[in-house]
Amino acid sequence: MTARSGKGCCWYQTEIILPPKGKGVHKITNILTELSFLRDIQIGVCNISLKNTSASLSINECWGDDVGADMDTFLNTVVPEDAPYLHTIEGPDGMTAHIKASLIGSSVTIPITDGKLNMNTWQGVWLLEHRYHGGPRTLIVTVQGCTKD
């Protein structure tokens, strides 16, 4: 982790490696809310960036698992694996994974208020894994804000 601060304002940055997950939608909010340096921030922003081109990040409703399943079903309908893609060197799910990642995006930004991520009760952060066997995924979490001092 890297930390910089001065005159009540600070920056933190850390890298989180997520273990491999199967194709689908996975809640990762709890990993982020446990970051100890969030407690130091009275007001700020948290940016989470995914260092990958075949998975994505989204803030969405996380109350029920059916939301993630429906999202995955919709994306599979919009971006089918059996389309005549030119880029096939990474396997049948390679190009579809890249398209889905571009549609959803690879980063999210969340406000921080009084040491906590400021999201609605039912909101959460998802990792959308678009590959059948995607491997570990790396998140870069960057926080900027003013401390509680």
mmCIF file of C-alpha atoms in Angstrom:
data_model
loop_
_atom_site.group_PDB
_atom_site.id
_atom_site.type_symbol
_atom_site.label_atom_id
_atom_site.label_comp_id
_atom_site.label_asym_id
_atom_site.label_seq_id
_atom_site.Cartn_x
_atom_site.Cartn_y
_atom_site.Cartn_z
ATOM 1 C CA MET A 1 0.000 0.000 0.000
ATOM 2 C CA THR A 2 1.116 3.521 -0.784
ATOM 3 C CA ALA A 3 -0.020 6.464 1.379
ATOM 4 C CA ARG A 4 0.535 10.204 1.022
ATOM 5 C CA SER A 5 -0.895 12.941 3.180
ATOM 6 C CA GLY A 6 -0.521 16.560 4.186
ATOM 7 C CA LYS A 7 -2.640 19.427 5.493
ATOM 8 C CA GLY A 8 -5.670 17.209 6.156
ATOM 9 C CA CYS A 9 -5.741 15.648 2.710
ATOM 10 C CA CYS A 10 -4.379 12.251 1.799
ATOM 11 C CA TRP A 11 -4.054 9.631 -0.899
ATOM 12 C CA TYR A 12 -3.997 5.877 -0.429
ATOM 13 C CA GLN A 13 -3.449 3.220 -3.041
ATOM 14 C CA THR A 14 -3.364 -0.530 -2.734
ATOM 15 C CA GLU A 15 -3.528 -3.555 -4.982
ATOM 16 C CA ILE A 16 -5.911 -6.422 -4.260
ATOM 17 C CA ILE A 17 -5.579 -9.746 -6.044
ATOM 18 C CA LEU A 18 -8.870 -11.606 -6.221
ATOM 19 C CA PRO A 19 -8.739 -15.401 -6.498
ATOM 20 C CA PRO A 20 -10.046 -16.950 -9.744
ATOM 21 C CA LYS A 21 -13.821 -17.000 -10.029
ATOM 22 C CA GLY A 22 -16.068 -18.788 -12.499
ATOM 23 C CA LYS A 23 -17.979 -17.042 -15.266
ATOM 24 C CA GLY A 24 -20.731 -14.886 -13.799
ATOM 25 C CA VAL A 25 -21.365 -12.015 -11.404
ATOM 26 C CA HIS A 26 -19.599 -11.936 -8.026
ATOM 27 C CA LYS A 27 -20.142 -9.481 -5.143
ATOM 28 C CA ILE A 28 -16.883 -7.933 -3.926
ATOM 29 C CA THR A 29 -18.212 -5.070 -1.776
ATOM 30 C CA ASN A 30 -17.107 -6.702 1.485
ATOM 31 C CA ILE A 31 -13.469 -6.802 0.337
ATOM 32 C CA LEU A 32 -13.580 -3.045 -0.251
ATOM 33 C CA THR A 33 -15.437 -2.024 2.916
ATOM 34 C CA GLU A 34 -12.789 -3.808 5.015
ATOM 35 C CA LEU A 35 -9.955 -1.535 3.809
ATOM 36 C CA SER A 36 -8.634 -0.007 7.024
ATOM 37 C CA PHE A 37 -7.574 3.318 5.511
ATOM 38 C CA LEU A 38 -11.190 4.206 4.649
ATOM 39 C CA ARG A 39 -11.756 4.943 8.354
ATOM 40 C CA ASP A 40 -9.357 7.908 8.118
ATOM 41 C CA ILE A 41 -11.386 9.719 5.439
ATOM 42 C CA GLN A 42 -14.154 12.171 6.375
ATOM 43 C CA ILE A 43 -14.947 13.110 2.787
ATOM 44 C CA GLY A 44 -13.397 11.751 -0.378
ATOM 45 C CA VAL A 45 -13.614 9.351 -3.287
ATOM 46 C CA CYS A 46 -12.605 5.752 -3.841
ATOM 47 C CA ASN A 47 -11.740 4.588 -7.348
ATOM 48 C CA ILE A 48 -11.540 0.860 -8.025
ATOM 49 C CA SER A 49 -9.882 -0.107 -11.294
ATOM 50 C CA LEU A 50 -9.606 -3.612 -12.719
ATOM 51 C CA LYS A 51 -6.366 -4.471 -14.492
ATOM 52 C CA ASN A 52 -7.903 -6.805 -17.043
ATOM 53 C CA THR A 53 -9.638 -6.785 -20.420
ATOM 54 C CA SER A 54 -11.984 -9.740 -20.009
ATOM 55 C CA ALA A 55 -13.786 -8.915 -16.770
ATOM 56 C CA SER A 56 -15.528 -5.766 -15.569
ATOM 57 C CA LEU A 57 -16.767 -3.860 -12.520
ATOM 58 C CA SER A 58 -20.233 -2.533 -11.831
ATOM 59 C CA ILE A 59 -22.175 -0.885 -9.041
ATOM 60 C CA ASN A 60 -25.597 -2.421 -8.935
ATOM 61 C CA GLU A 61 -28.337 -3.833 -6.742
ATOM 62 C CA CYS A 62 -26.856 -6.595 -4.605
ATOM 63 C CA TRP A 63 -29.763 -7.705 -2.458
ATOM 64 C CA GLY A 64 -30.545 -10.883 -4.367
ATOM 65 C CA ASP A 65 -28.356 -13.211 -6.397
ATOM 66 C CA ASP A 66 -30.992 -13.287 -9.133
ATOM 67 C CA VAL A 67 -29.982 -9.759 -10.203
ATOM 68 C CA GLY A 68 -26.475 -10.966 -11.050
ATOM 69 C CA ALA A 69 -27.825 -14.051 -12.805
ATOM 70 C CA ASP A 70 -30.180 -11.890 -14.886
ATOM 71 C CA MET A 71 -27.338 -9.517 -15.772
ATOM 72 C CA ASP A 72 -25.181 -12.437 -16.913
ATOM 73 C CA THR A 73 -28.058 -13.888 -18.971
ATOM 74 C CA PHE A 74 -28.685 -10.515 -20.623
ATOM 75 C CA LEU A 75 -25.008 -10.013 -21.496
ATOM 76 C CA ASN A 76 -24.815 -13.525 -22.963
ATOM 77 C CA THR A 77 -27.839 -12.707 -25.136
ATOM 78 C CA VAL A 78 -26.466 -9.367 -26.335
ATOM 79 C CA VAL A 79 -22.932 -10.718 -26.917
ATOM 80 C CA PRO A 80 -23.277 -14.352 -28.038
ATOM 81 C CA GLU A 81 -20.259 -16.659 -28.131
ATOM 82 C CA ASP A 82 -21.184 -18.136 -31.512
ATOM 83 C CA ALA A 83 -20.966 -14.869 -33.497
ATOM 84 C CA PRO A 84 -18.396 -14.852 -36.335
ATOM 85 C CA TYR A 85 -15.590 -13.081 -34.438
ATOM 86 C CA LEU A 86 -12.211 -12.591 -36.112
ATOM 87 C CA HIS A 87 -10.270 -12.617 -32.838
ATOM 88 C CA THR A 88 -10.433 -16.280 -31.764
ATOM 89 C CA ILE A 89 -6.890 -16.981 -30.535
ATOM 90 C CA GLU A 90 -8.009 -16.789 -26.869
ATOM 91 C CA GLY A 91 -10.797 -19.335 -27.295
ATOM 92 C CA PRO A 92 -14.549 -19.103 -27.796
ATOM 93 C CA ASP A 93 -15.104 -16.823 -24.803
ATOM 94 C CA GLY A 94 -12.199 -14.442 -25.523
ATOM 95 C CA MET A 95 -13.781 -11.880 -27.819
ATOM 96 C CA THR A 96 -17.134 -11.977 -26.030
ATOM 97 C CA ALA A 97 -15.290 -11.271 -22.765
ATOM 98 C CA HIS A 98 -13.546 -8.232 -24.296
ATOM 99 C CA ILE A 99 -16.803 -6.835 -25.698
ATOM 100 C CA LYS A 100 -18.663 -7.291 -22.401
ATOM 101 C CA ALA A 101 -15.791 -5.674 -20.486
ATOM 102 C CA SER A 102 -15.924 -2.668 -22.825
ATOM 103 C CA LEU A 103 -19.702 -2.368 -22.468
ATOM 104 C CA ILE A 104 -19.675 -2.505 -18.655
ATOM 105 C CA GLY A 105 -16.307 -0.867 -17.916
ATOM 106 C CA SER A 106 -13.249 -1.570 -15.843
ATOM 107 C CA SER A 107 -13.573 0.962 -13.015
ATOM 108 C CA VAL A 108 -16.043 2.451 -10.564
ATOM 109 C CA THR A 109 -15.827 5.510 -8.325
ATOM 110 C CA ILE A 110 -17.646 5.702 -4.999
ATOM 111 C CA PRO A 111 -17.939 8.674 -2.608
ATOM 112 C CA ILE A 112 -16.569 8.265 0.912
ATOM 113 C CA THR A 113 -18.414 9.887 3.813
ATOM 114 C CA ASP A 114 -17.381 9.572 7.462
ATOM 115 C CA GLY A 115 -15.022 6.668 6.844
ATOM 116 C CA LYS A 116 -17.393 4.523 4.790
ATOM 117 C CA LEU A 117 -18.241 3.960 1.142
ATOM 118 C CA ASN A 118 -21.341 6.084 0.575
ATOM 119 C CA MET A 119 -23.693 3.776 -1.316
ATOM 120 C CA ASN A 120 -27.398 3.091 -1.026
ATOM 121 C CA THR A 121 -28.512 0.221 1.229
ATOM 122 C CA TRP A 122 -28.917 -2.236 -1.643
ATOM 123 C CA GLN A 123 -25.979 -1.112 -3.780
ATOM 124 C CA GLY A 124 -22.802 -3.091 -4.009
ATOM 125 C CA VAL A 125 -19.762 -3.629 -6.222
ATOM 126 C CA TRP A 126 -19.695 -6.581 -8.585
ATOM 127 C CA LEU A 127 -16.885 -8.268 -10.429
ATOM 128 C CA LEU A 128 -18.334 -9.559 -13.678
ATOM 129 C CA GLU A 129 -16.163 -12.447 -14.820
ATOM 130 C CA HIS A 130 -16.692 -12.951 -18.541
ATOM 131 C CA ARG A 131 -14.321 -15.912 -19.002
ATOM 132 C CA TYR A 132 -15.005 -19.511 -18.057
ATOM 133 C CA HIS A 133 -11.480 -19.743 -16.598
ATOM 134 C CA GLY A 134 -10.338 -16.167 -16.112
ATOM 135 C CA GLY A 135 -7.689 -16.592 -13.453
ATOM 136 C CA PRO A 136 -6.880 -14.148 -10.654
ATOM 137 C CA ARG A 137 -7.987 -10.547 -11.130
ATOM 138 C CA THR A 138 -6.121 -7.485 -9.865
ATOM 139 C CA LEU A 139 -7.863 -4.401 -8.465
ATOM 140 C CA ILE A 140 -6.133 -1.076 -7.919
ATOM 141 C CA VAL A 141 -7.939 0.851 -5.180
ATOM 142 C CA THR A 142 -7.104 4.560 -5.011
ATOM 143 C CA VAL A 143 -8.591 6.777 -2.299
ATOM 144 C CA GLN A 144 -8.303 10.548 -2.120
ATOM 145 C CA GLY A 145 -9.854 12.591 0.637
ATOM 146 C CA CYS A 146 -9.689 14.783 3.672
ATOM 147 C CA THR A 147 -9.023 13.190 7.014
ATOM 148 C CA LYS A 148 -11.215 13.455 10.093
ATOM 149 C CA ASP A 149 -8.630 15.627 11.891
#
